[in-house]
Amino acid sequence: MTSRRRSRAGDLKETLKGGDARILNCLTPHGKWHIHSTYMENHRMLTLSRGCEPVWMSEVDAAELEIKDNDWVEVYNDHGVYCARASVSARIPKGVCIVYHVPERTVGIPKSQVRGGKRAGGHNSFTRIHLKPNYLAGGYGQFSYHFNYWGPIAPNRDTHVIVKRMDKVVF
Amino acid sequence: MDVRSQISMVFHLDKCIGCHTCSVACKNIWTDRKGAEYMWWNNVETKPGTGYPGKWEDQEIYKGGWKKDGDKIYLKGAGRPKSLTNIFHNPHLPKIDDYYEPFTYKYLDLIESPAGDDQPTARPISMITGEPMDIKMGPNWDDDLSGSPDYARNDPNLTKLSPAEQEAMFQLERMAFFYLPRICNHCLNPACVAACPSQAIYKRGEDGVVLINQNVCRAWRMCVTACPYKKTYYNWNTGKSEKCILCYPRIESGHAPACMHSCVGRIRYLGVLLYDADQIESVASSDEESLVDQQMNMILDPFDPEVIAAAKANGVADSTIDAAQYSPTYKFVKTWGLALPLHPEFRTLPMLFYVPPLLPVMASVRDVSNEAQQEKLNPIAKQWPDNWLYDTSTEEIFGTIDQARFPLEYMANLFSAGDTSKVKERIMKLMAVRIYRRHKTVGDISEEKSNEALSTAGLTPELADAIYYLTSLPKFDDRFVIPAAHREQAIEMMEFTGDVKGNTGFGFKDKSAERGS
Amino acid sequence: MHKLAEGFSVSATVLFVGSIMVAGVLLHPDVAQAKTGEEIFQSGCNACHTIGGGRLVGPDLLGVSERRTEEWLVKFVQHSQAMVEAGDPVAVGLFEEHNKVTMPDQALTKAEVLAVMEYAKTPHVIGAAQPDEPVALTEEDIVLGQDLFEGSVRLSNGGPACNSCHDVTNDAVIGGGILAKELTSVFSRLGGPGVRAILGSPPFPVMQEAYKDEPLTELEVKALVGFLEQADSEQSLHQPRDYGIGLFTSGVVGSGILLAFYSLLWRRRKRSSVNQSIYDRQVKST
């Protein structure tokens, strides 16, 4: 591993103990159907997208990682894992992967293989959550881990992750 | 001269943001039913891309539309002899996997699963079989160049481009894409109508809307094969084929179709065109090079007294002629010459026209030295070995058109049967209007230069203002000029109105509904 | 108020319809005009019975009213089959005696039956076929009989062909209907005069109705009787043909040829989805 890559591996210290891997910068730009808190998880919008919230990757990275379009992948780092389908596109620059919006693991997300077959992933699992003290006040809905919970969201995920193809898809 | 009226549409592609509000509006109203789950009478595609159903434009696969043989045209995949030999089997039909297998999720599992170590998840299940399935296709699968190695790079419109030109379209810094919303074209020479062995499909006399009579349809599905735009769909539940009805119940009551009404980008225009039905056969069977021009020629001037007289003689209502004179589609298609039909080479004479997108041509890539700039780039940034620069300057007024990110050939394959000059002519006009407006509002272009641009494109400041108005500022009633339906005439054809005259509100009355009775 | 008005209109309707029905019954010509015993006898009974002419299909009716009680006779004419089934000893005896040919139930009123019995008190040997009288039949007659039975030659008065309802096991004619009795051995069951009499004036209600205005001619009756006699005597020669394994084999081979033909016709068909290779490479979930 080069020193340049090591410097970006703050979120990958444990993960990289498993061996050298391709590190991608995971970003969260606004998708066209995700203006602010707009969810696209109703049936109509899931049909119009890919039935899930995919991970967009560049053709170059995908070829190196032996990932083809619509393969199930696991995006993970020290904090957590997110299972999704890959959307391989010429539109994404090399070295970057994009997840537009919150994926809910309640809708069609298989069990994570890198986490020993547990239902892992979802939401902000691979970003560090910074709790503001006022989130803890009152016990209101904004800090409840349930379906569609409205927890503290790291507004923009800008973290480093490893992407791995899932060879086994178990729901 | 056999003058008839046709409700036609113009989609201004520069304004489309690809939000699919049209698709959702249409789906919610018309195809949210059993057997119609996979149908999207209105869909929006990303171009380049293979669309929905996959590669619908490739008629070597689907055998849709007409082909010219000698002086006449024949249906490519249907017609009497072919229907007879394919009487038990329709060999070129799209499969459900060409569209997509409609899916939903087993949401009940979320609340009914037994307690376990893991939280449950709602698996995708097929809306046809109810069995668990893997989602592998959708109606908008290649949205925003998603899966470009599999889909965008296999766009049938790319085949006529050289490999180098194709590759250039997928370089990150040069890349562009646009959205192509599609509904039924309500063609003047519809292949679906010609192919139907049961004669269930007809083109409505008063406004040219193409409809399938659900009582007559016998599930031959020849229309599905014959329509080159793949805009007729077979409902597996009712055993009948269905298609876009241009929301005729809305049109008859003066409302715009749902897709147009809901359009966020306000890209859609609807209005009446008068055309000469005598010319249909000769225009549809003309040479490929003259197809577009001929189609434009058969659209008649609604201000011409001769045309008006012929229209009246043919029973076209005065209100319809009036609507034709105010028609926004007539302006885009004929007066300004800005719009083109989609794939005119299918020879169905589509009545949905597209203003080609200008966006990818406004910026170009210039040949400069990139090395100095690359020194400053972040090491993780993608480095290109070429010396191109993204350039938006307009020093040479139309110089950027030929070096556009989107090769003109690609646009021409879509909108003018491969003739780049037709696309270029329209893009020049669009560009001239932009230059003119830039002179007016930004002020960084001189009047001299702006006038030069307008005159080269064949426009005047007045025309440019009109184009600007209808493109950027139109009100609802400017975009949709819907003629009165005159259903009374249709009723008069069926029954003698004297029989019921004076009867309304008088005479026998059915037992009225009574609360508690 | 509303309900009352409704009730009134319903009872008015019932009254109106009812009075029309009563009037209809009273004015009906058939009821008003009784037929004589002779007319009734000639219009059906004479197909199977004689009065003093001896036994035909059924027994001679001369003086039948002296042999049986009035009540029994009326019941038997109206419901003979039910009586046989119920096991009435006299009825069963008659049934066995007459080759198990059932007498069709006649739609006659009690008065009409009694009128016939009155008529049958004296002999009337007219109109009834003469038993055992030899009939000269030619080959042409039999062929005509076949054609008439099959319907390839129309009955001259326009009546329906026999095989609309009847079937006969005979290679010369195509299979007929199964609405009425199978007629292969009708000749031995009823005898020539019986068949002839039935064809001349059918006693069976459906047949009666079918040929009411379109009776068979003398020649047609003769030809059909000839054909039925031949069919009966030759029935052992006309068994359904056994094609053995050949029929099955030709079916299989024929389907094979058709399949090959259509495969050839559809060799350029679209075999799979345009994206099949993309779908195939994807990992299937479990």
CSV table of C-alpha atoms in Angstrom, one decimal, chain B residues 35-404:
chain,number,residue,atom,x,y,z
B,35,GLY,CA,-52.0,-7.7,-16.5
B,36,ALA,CA,-50.8,-4.1,-17.1
B,37,GLU,CA,-48.2,-4.0,-14.5
B,38,TYR,CA,-45.3,-4.1,-17.0
B,39,MET,CA,-46.9,-1.5,-19.3
B,40,TRP,CA,-45.6,2.1,-19.4
B,41,TRP,CA,-47.7,3.8,-22.1
B,42,ASN,CA,-45.4,6.8,-21.3
B,43,ASN,CA,-41.8,6.1,-20.5
B,44,VAL,CA,-38.7,8.2,-20.4
B,45,GLU,CA,-35.4,6.8,-21.7
B,46,THR,CA,-31.8,7.9,-21.3
B,47,LYS,CA,-30.0,8.3,-24.6
B,48,PRO,CA,-27.6,6.8,-25.4
B,49,GLY,CA,-29.3,3.6,-24.0
B,50,THR,CA,-31.2,0.6,-25.2
B,51,GLY,CA,-34.5,1.8,-23.7
B,52,TYR,CA,-37.7,-0.1,-23.0
B,53,PRO,CA,-38.2,-2.7,-24.2
B,54,GLY,CA,-34.5,-3.5,-24.7
B,55,LYS,CA,-33.2,-2.4,-28.1
B,56,TRP,CA,-36.7,-1.5,-29.4
B,57,GLU,CA,-35.1,0.6,-32.1
B,58,ASP,CA,-33.4,-2.5,-33.7
B,59,GLN,CA,-35.9,-3.7,-36.2
B,60,GLU,CA,-33.6,-6.6,-37.2
B,61,ILE,CA,-34.7,-8.0,-33.8
B,62,TYR,CA,-38.3,-6.9,-33.5
B,63,LYS,CA,-39.4,-6.5,-37.2
B,64,GLY,CA,-41.5,-3.5,-36.5
B,65,GLY,CA,-42.6,-0.8,-38.9
B,66,TRP,CA,-42.6,-0.7,-42.7
B,67,LYS,CA,-40.0,-1.6,-45.2
B,68,LYS,CA,-39.8,-0.2,-48.7
B,69,ASP,CA,-39.7,-2.7,-51.6
B,70,GLY,CA,-39.7,-1.2,-55.0
B,71,ASP,CA,-42.3,1.6,-55.0
B,72,LYS,CA,-44.5,0.2,-52.3
B,73,ILE,CA,-44.1,-0.4,-48.6
B,74,TYR,CA,-44.8,-3.6,-46.7
B,75,LEU,CA,-45.1,-4.4,-43.0
B,76,LYS,CA,-41.8,-5.8,-41.9
B,77,GLY,CA,-43.1,-8.4,-39.4
B,78,ALA,CA,-46.8,-8.7,-40.1
B,79,GLY,CA,-49.4,-8.5,-42.9
B,80,ARG,CA,-51.5,-11.2,-44.5
B,81,PRO,CA,-49.0,-13.8,-45.7
B,82,LYS,CA,-46.9,-13.5,-42.6
B,83,SER,CA,-49.9,-13.6,-40.3
B,84,LEU,CA,-51.0,-16.8,-42.0
B,85,THR,CA,-47.7,-18.6,-41.6
B,86,ASN,CA,-47.4,-17.3,-38.1
B,87,ILE,CA,-50.9,-18.1,-37.2
B,88,PHE,CA,-50.0,-20.1,-34.1
B,89,HIS,CA,-46.9,-18.2,-33.2
B,90,ASN,CA,-45.7,-14.7,-33.4
B,91,PRO,CA,-42.0,-15.1,-33.8
B,92,HIS,CA,-40.6,-11.7,-33.1
B,93,LEU,CA,-42.6,-10.6,-30.1
B,94,PRO,CA,-40.7,-9.0,-27.2
B,95,LYS,CA,-40.5,-11.4,-24.2
B,96,ILE,CA,-41.5,-10.3,-20.8
B,97,ASP,CA,-37.8,-10.1,-20.0
B,98,ASP,CA,-37.3,-7.6,-22.8
B,99,TYR,CA,-39.7,-5.3,-21.0
B,100,TYR,CA,-39.2,-6.4,-17.4
B,101,GLU,CA,-40.8,-8.8,-15.0
B,102,PRO,CA,-42.9,-6.5,-12.7
B,103,PHE,CA,-41.9,-6.8,-9.1
B,104,THR,CA,-43.1,-5.9,-5.7
B,105,TYR,CA,-41.9,-6.8,-2.2
B,106,LYS,CA,-43.2,-9.3,0.4
B,107,TYR,CA,-43.8,-6.5,2.8
B,108,LEU,CA,-45.9,-8.7,5.1
B,109,ASP,CA,-42.7,-10.6,6.1
B,110,LEU,CA,-41.6,-7.5,7.9
B,111,ILE,CA,-44.4,-7.8,10.4
B,112,GLU,CA,-45.2,-11.5,10.3
B,113,SER,CA,-41.8,-13.1,10.5
B,114,PRO,CA,-41.1,-15.2,13.6
B,115,ALA,CA,-38.6,-13.8,16.1
B,116,GLY,CA,-35.0,-14.4,15.1
B,117,ASP,CA,-31.5,-13.1,15.3
B,118,ASP,CA,-31.9,-10.8,12.4
B,119,GLN,CA,-34.5,-8.4,11.4
B,120,PRO,CA,-36.5,-9.6,8.4
B,121,THR,CA,-36.4,-8.0,4.9
B,122,ALA,CA,-39.1,-7.8,2.3
B,123,ARG,CA,-37.9,-9.9,-0.6
B,124,PRO,CA,-38.7,-9.0,-4.1
B,125,ILE,CA,-41.4,-11.1,-5.6
B,126,SER,CA,-42.9,-11.2,-9.1
B,127,MET,CA,-46.2,-9.5,-9.6
B,128,ILE,CA,-47.0,-12.2,-12.2
B,129,THR,CA,-46.2,-15.4,-10.4
B,130,GLY,CA,-45.9,-14.2,-6.8
B,131,GLU,CA,-42.7,-16.2,-6.4
B,132,PRO,CA,-39.5,-14.7,-5.1
B,133,MET,CA,-37.4,-13.3,-7.9
B,134,ASP,CA,-34.1,-11.5,-8.7
B,135,ILE,CA,-34.7,-8.1,-10.1
B,136,LYS,CA,-32.8,-7.9,-13.4
B,137,MET,CA,-34.6,-5.3,-15.5
B,138,GLY,CA,-36.9,-2.4,-15.1
B,139,PRO,CA,-38.7,0.1,-17.2
B,140,ASN,CA,-36.0,2.6,-16.7
B,141,TRP,CA,-33.1,0.3,-16.1
B,142,ASP,CA,-30.4,2.3,-17.9
B,143,ASP,CA,-31.4,5.6,-16.4
B,144,ASP,CA,-28.6,8.2,-16.3
B,145,LEU,CA,-26.3,5.8,-18.1
B,146,SER,CA,-26.7,3.2,-15.4
B,147,GLY,CA,-25.0,0.0,-16.6
B,148,SER,CA,-23.5,1.8,-19.6
B,149,PRO,CA,-21.2,-1.1,-20.6
B,150,ASP,CA,-24.3,-3.3,-21.1
B,151,TYR,CA,-26.8,-0.8,-22.3
B,152,ALA,CA,-25.6,2.6,-23.5
B,153,ARG,CA,-22.8,1.1,-25.4
B,154,ASN,CA,-25.2,-1.2,-27.2
B,155,ASP,CA,-27.6,1.6,-28.3
B,156,PRO,CA,-28.8,0.6,-31.8
B,157,ASN,CA,-28.3,4.2,-32.9
B,158,LEU,CA,-24.5,3.9,-32.4
B,159,THR,CA,-24.0,1.2,-35.0
B,160,LYS,CA,-23.5,3.7,-37.8
B,161,LEU,CA,-20.8,5.6,-35.9
B,162,SER,CA,-17.2,4.6,-36.1
B,163,PRO,CA,-15.6,2.8,-33.1
B,164,ALA,CA,-13.6,5.9,-32.3
B,165,GLU,CA,-16.6,8.2,-32.4
B,166,GLN,CA,-18.5,5.8,-30.1
B,167,GLU,CA,-15.6,5.6,-27.7
B,168,ALA,CA,-15.4,9.4,-27.6
B,169,MET,CA,-19.0,9.5,-26.4
B,170,PHE,CA,-18.1,7.5,-23.3
B,171,GLN,CA,-15.1,9.5,-22.2
B,172,LEU,CA,-15.9,11.0,-18.9
B,173,GLU,CA,-14.9,14.6,-19.8
B,174,ARG,CA,-16.8,14.5,-23.1
B,175,MET,CA,-19.8,12.6,-22.0
B,176,ALA,CA,-23.3,13.8,-22.4
B,177,PHE,CA,-26.7,12.2,-22.3
B,178,PHE,CA,-30.3,13.4,-22.7
B,179,TYR,CA,-33.7,12.1,-21.9
B,180,LEU,CA,-36.2,10.9,-24.5
B,181,PRO,CA,-39.8,10.7,-23.3
B,182,ARG,CA,-41.9,8.5,-25.4
B,183,ILE,CA,-45.6,7.9,-25.8
B,184,CYS,CA,-47.6,6.5,-28.7
B,185,ASN,CA,-46.9,8.6,-31.8
B,186,HIS,CA,-50.5,8.4,-33.1
B,187,CYS,CA,-49.0,7.9,-36.5
B,188,LEU,CA,-50.6,8.9,-39.8
B,189,ASN,CA,-49.6,5.5,-41.3
B,190,PRO,CA,-49.8,3.3,-38.2
B,191,ALA,CA,-48.3,-0.1,-38.6
B,192,CYS,CA,-50.3,-1.4,-35.7
B,193,VAL,CA,-53.6,-0.6,-37.5
B,194,ALA,CA,-52.4,-2.2,-40.7
B,195,ALA,CA,-51.2,-5.4,-38.9
B,196,CYS,CA,-54.3,-6.1,-36.9
B,197,PRO,CA,-56.1,-9.2,-38.4
B,198,SER,CA,-59.2,-8.5,-36.3
B,199,GLN,CA,-59.4,-4.8,-37.4
B,200,ALA,CA,-59.6,-3.9,-33.8
B,201,ILE,CA,-57.3,-0.9,-34.1
B,202,TYR,CA,-58.5,2.3,-35.7
B,203,LYS,CA,-57.5,5.9,-36.1
B,204,ARG,CA,-60.2,8.2,-34.8
B,205,GLY,CA,-61.7,10.3,-37.5
B,206,GLU,CA,-62.0,13.6,-35.7
B,207,ASP,CA,-58.6,13.9,-34.1
B,208,GLY,CA,-56.4,10.9,-35.4
B,209,VAL,CA,-56.0,9.3,-32.0
B,210,VAL,CA,-55.2,5.6,-32.5
B,211,LEU,CA,-57.2,3.3,-30.4
B,212,ILE,CA,-57.7,-0.4,-29.8
B,213,ASN,CA,-61.3,-1.6,-29.5
B,214,GLN,CA,-61.2,-3.9,-26.5
B,215,ASN,CA,-64.3,-5.7,-27.7
B,216,VAL,CA,-62.9,-6.6,-31.0
B,217,CYS,CA,-59.3,-7.4,-30.1
B,218,ARG,CA,-58.6,-11.1,-30.4
B,219,ALA,CA,-55.1,-11.2,-28.9
B,220,TRP,CA,-53.2,-11.8,-32.1
B,221,ARG,CA,-50.5,-9.4,-30.9
B,222,MET,CA,-49.6,-8.5,-34.5
B,223,CYS,CA,-49.7,-4.9,-33.4
B,224,VAL,CA,-47.1,-5.5,-30.7
B,225,THR,CA,-44.8,-6.8,-33.4
B,226,ALA,CA,-45.8,-4.2,-36.0
B,227,CYS,CA,-45.4,-1.1,-33.9
B,228,PRO,CA,-41.7,-0.1,-34.3
B,229,TYR,CA,-41.9,2.0,-31.2
B,230,LYS,CA,-43.2,-0.9,-29.2
B,231,LYS,CA,-46.0,1.1,-27.9
B,232,THR,CA,-48.8,-1.4,-28.0
B,233,TYR,CA,-48.7,-3.8,-25.1
B,234,TYR,CA,-50.5,-7.1,-24.5
B,235,ASN,CA,-52.5,-7.5,-21.3
B,236,TRP,CA,-52.0,-11.1,-20.2
B,237,ASN,CA,-55.0,-10.8,-17.8
B,238,THR,CA,-57.7,-9.6,-20.2
B,239,GLY,CA,-56.2,-11.1,-23.3
B,240,LYS,CA,-56.4,-7.8,-25.1
B,241,SER,CA,-53.8,-5.4,-26.4
B,242,GLU,CA,-53.6,-1.9,-25.0
B,243,LYS,CA,-51.9,1.3,-25.8
B,244,CYS,CA,-51.7,5.0,-25.1
B,245,ILE,CA,-55.1,6.6,-25.7
B,246,LEU,CA,-53.8,10.1,-25.5
B,247,CYS,CA,-56.1,10.5,-22.5
B,248,TYR,CA,-59.0,11.0,-24.9
B,249,PRO,CA,-61.5,11.3,-22.1
B,250,ARG,CA,-59.5,14.3,-20.9
B,251,ILE,CA,-59.0,15.8,-24.3
B,252,GLU,CA,-62.7,15.5,-25.0
B,253,SER,CA,-63.4,17.6,-22.0
B,254,GLY,CA,-60.7,20.1,-22.8
B,255,HIS,CA,-58.0,18.9,-20.5
B,256,ALA,CA,-54.4,18.1,-21.5
B,257,PRO,CA,-53.4,14.5,-21.4
B,258,ALA,CA,-52.1,13.5,-17.9
B,259,CYS,CA,-48.5,13.1,-19.0
B,260,MET,CA,-48.5,16.6,-20.5
B,261,HIS,CA,-50.5,18.2,-17.7
B,262,SER,CA,-48.1,16.9,-15.1
B,263,CYS,CA,-44.9,17.7,-17.0
B,264,VAL,CA,-42.5,19.4,-14.6
B,265,GLY,CA,-40.2,20.7,-17.3
B,266,ARG,CA,-43.2,21.9,-19.3
B,267,ILE,CA,-41.6,20.2,-22.3
B,268,ARG,CA,-44.8,19.0,-23.9
B,269,TYR,CA,-47.0,20.9,-26.4
B,270,LEU,CA,-50.2,19.6,-27.9
B,271,GLY,CA,-52.2,21.1,-30.8
B,272,VAL,CA,-54.0,20.3,-34.1
B,273,LEU,CA,-52.3,19.9,-37.4
B,274,LEU,CA,-54.2,19.8,-40.7
B,275,TYR,CA,-52.8,17.3,-43.2
B,276,ASP,CA,-53.5,15.9,-46.6
B,277,ALA,CA,-54.6,12.3,-46.2
B,278,ASP,CA,-54.3,11.8,-50.0
B,279,GLN,CA,-50.6,12.0,-49.6
B,280,ILE,CA,-50.2,9.4,-46.9
B,281,GLU,CA,-49.3,6.5,-49.2
B,282,SER,CA,-46.9,8.4,-51.4
B,283,VAL,CA,-45.1,10.1,-48.5
B,284,ALA,CA,-44.8,6.9,-46.5
B,285,SER,CA,-43.2,5.1,-49.5
B,286,SER,CA,-40.9,8.0,-50.6
B,287,ASP,CA,-37.1,7.7,-50.5
B,288,GLU,CA,-35.4,7.7,-47.2
B,289,GLU,CA,-33.6,11.0,-47.9
B,290,SER,CA,-36.9,12.8,-48.6
B,291,LEU,CA,-39.0,11.2,-45.9
B,292,VAL,CA,-38.8,14.1,-43.4
B,293,ASP,CA,-39.3,16.8,-46.0
B,294,GLN,CA,-42.3,15.0,-47.5
B,295,GLN,CA,-43.8,14.5,-44.1
B,296,MET,CA,-43.5,18.2,-43.4
B,297,ASN,CA,-45.0,19.0,-46.8
B,298,MET,CA,-48.2,17.0,-46.1
B,299,ILE,CA,-48.9,19.2,-43.1
B,300,LEU,CA,-51.0,22.0,-44.5
B,301,ASP,CA,-51.1,25.7,-43.8
B,302,PRO,CA,-54.2,26.3,-41.6
B,303,PHE,CA,-54.4,29.9,-42.9
B,304,ASP,CA,-54.6,29.0,-46.5
B,305,PRO,CA,-58.1,29.7,-47.7
B,306,GLU,CA,-58.0,26.6,-50.0
B,307,VAL,CA,-57.0,24.4,-47.1
B,308,ILE,CA,-59.8,25.9,-44.9
B,309,ALA,CA,-62.4,25.3,-47.6
B,310,ALA,CA,-61.3,21.7,-48.2
B,311,ALA,CA,-61.3,21.1,-44.4
B,312,LYS,CA,-64.8,22.5,-44.1
B,313,ALA,CA,-65.9,20.4,-47.0
B,314,ASN,CA,-64.5,17.4,-45.2
B,315,GLY,CA,-66.5,18.1,-42.1
B,316,VAL,CA,-63.7,19.5,-40.0
B,317,ALA,CA,-65.3,21.8,-37.4
B,318,ASP,CA,-64.7,25.5,-37.5
B,319,SER,CA,-63.4,25.3,-33.9
B,320,THR,CA,-60.9,22.7,-35.0
B,321,ILE,CA,-59.6,24.9,-37.8
B,322,ASP,CA,-59.4,27.7,-35.3
B,323,ALA,CA,-57.4,25.5,-33.0
B,324,ALA,CA,-55.1,24.6,-35.9
B,325,GLN,CA,-54.3,28.2,-36.5
B,326,TYR,CA,-53.2,28.7,-32.9
B,327,SER,CA,-51.5,25.3,-32.6
B,328,PRO,CA,-48.1,25.4,-30.9
B,329,THR,CA,-47.2,22.2,-32.7
B,330,TYR,CA,-47.8,23.8,-36.1
B,331,LYS,CA,-45.4,26.6,-35.0
B,332,PHE,CA,-42.6,24.2,-33.9
B,333,VAL,CA,-43.0,21.8,-36.7
B,334,LYS,CA,-43.8,24.0,-39.7
B,335,THR,CA,-43.5,27.8,-39.0
B,336,TRP,CA,-40.2,27.6,-37.3
B,337,GLY,CA,-39.0,24.2,-38.5
B,338,LEU,CA,-37.6,23.2,-35.1
B,339,ALA,CA,-39.0,19.8,-34.5
B,340,LEU,CA,-38.4,16.4,-36.1
B,341,PRO,CA,-40.2,13.0,-35.9
B,342,LEU,CA,-38.5,10.2,-34.0
B,343,HIS,CA,-37.1,7.5,-36.4
B,344,PRO,CA,-38.9,8.6,-39.6
B,345,GLU,CA,-37.3,5.7,-41.3
B,346,PHE,CA,-39.9,3.4,-39.7
B,347,ARG,CA,-42.3,5.0,-42.2
B,348,THR,CA,-45.3,5.2,-39.9
B,349,LEU,CA,-45.4,9.0,-40.2
B,350,PRO,CA,-45.3,9.7,-36.5
B,351,MET,CA,-47.3,12.7,-35.2
B,352,LEU,CA,-45.1,13.2,-32.1
B,353,PHE,CA,-42.2,15.6,-32.9
B,354,TYR,CA,-39.1,16.3,-30.9
B,355,VAL,CA,-37.1,19.5,-30.7
B,356,PRO,CA,-33.6,18.0,-30.6
B,357,PRO,CA,-31.5,18.8,-27.5
B,358,LEU,CA,-29.0,21.6,-27.9
B,359,LEU,CA,-27.3,21.2,-24.6
B,360,PRO,CA,-24.5,18.9,-25.6
B,361,VAL,CA,-23.5,21.2,-28.5
B,362,MET,CA,-23.3,24.4,-26.5
B,363,ALA,CA,-20.1,23.3,-24.9
B,364,SER,CA,-17.4,21.7,-26.9
B,365,VAL,CA,-14.0,20.2,-26.3
B,366,ARG,CA,-11.0,22.2,-27.6
B,367,ASP,CA,-7.5,21.1,-28.5
B,368,VAL,CA,-5.2,22.7,-25.9
B,369,SER,CA,-2.3,21.6,-23.8
B,370,ASN,CA,-3.6,19.9,-20.7
B,371,GLU,CA,-0.2,19.0,-19.2
B,372,ALA,CA,0.1,22.2,-17.3
B,373,GLN,CA,-3.3,21.8,-15.8
B,374,GLN,CA,-2.8,18.2,-14.9
B,375,GLU,CA,0.2,19.1,-12.7
B,376,LYS,CA,-2.2,20.9,-10.4
B,377,LEU,CA,-4.8,18.0,-10.3
B,378,ASN,CA,-5.3,15.9,-7.3
B,379,PRO,CA,-3.6,12.5,-7.7
B,380,ILE,CA,-6.9,10.6,-7.4
B,381,ALA,CA,-8.4,12.7,-10.2
B,382,LYS,CA,-8.8,10.9,-13.5
B,383,GLN,CA,-6.0,11.9,-15.8
B,384,TRP,CA,-6.7,11.9,-19.5
B,385,PRO,CA,-3.9,11.4,-21.9
B,386,ASP,CA,-5.4,13.7,-24.5
B,387,ASN,CA,-5.3,17.5,-24.8
B,388,TRP,CA,-8.9,18.5,-24.8
B,389,LEU,CA,-10.5,21.4,-22.9
B,390,TYR,CA,-14.2,21.8,-22.1
B,391,ASP,CA,-15.0,25.0,-23.8
B,392,THR,CA,-18.2,27.1,-23.8
B,393,SER,CA,-17.0,30.1,-25.7
B,394,THR,CA,-18.9,31.2,-28.8
B,395,GLU,CA,-16.3,33.0,-30.8
B,396,GLU,CA,-17.0,31.0,-33.8
B,397,ILE,CA,-20.8,31.2,-33.8
B,398,PHE,CA,-21.7,27.8,-35.0
B,399,GLY,CA,-18.3,26.3,-35.0
B,400,THR,CA,-18.9,24.0,-32.1
B,401,ILE,CA,-21.8,22.1,-33.7
B,402,ASP,CA,-19.6,19.8,-35.7
B,403,GLN,CA,-17.4,19.0,-32.8
B,404,ALA,CA,-20.3,18.5,-30.4
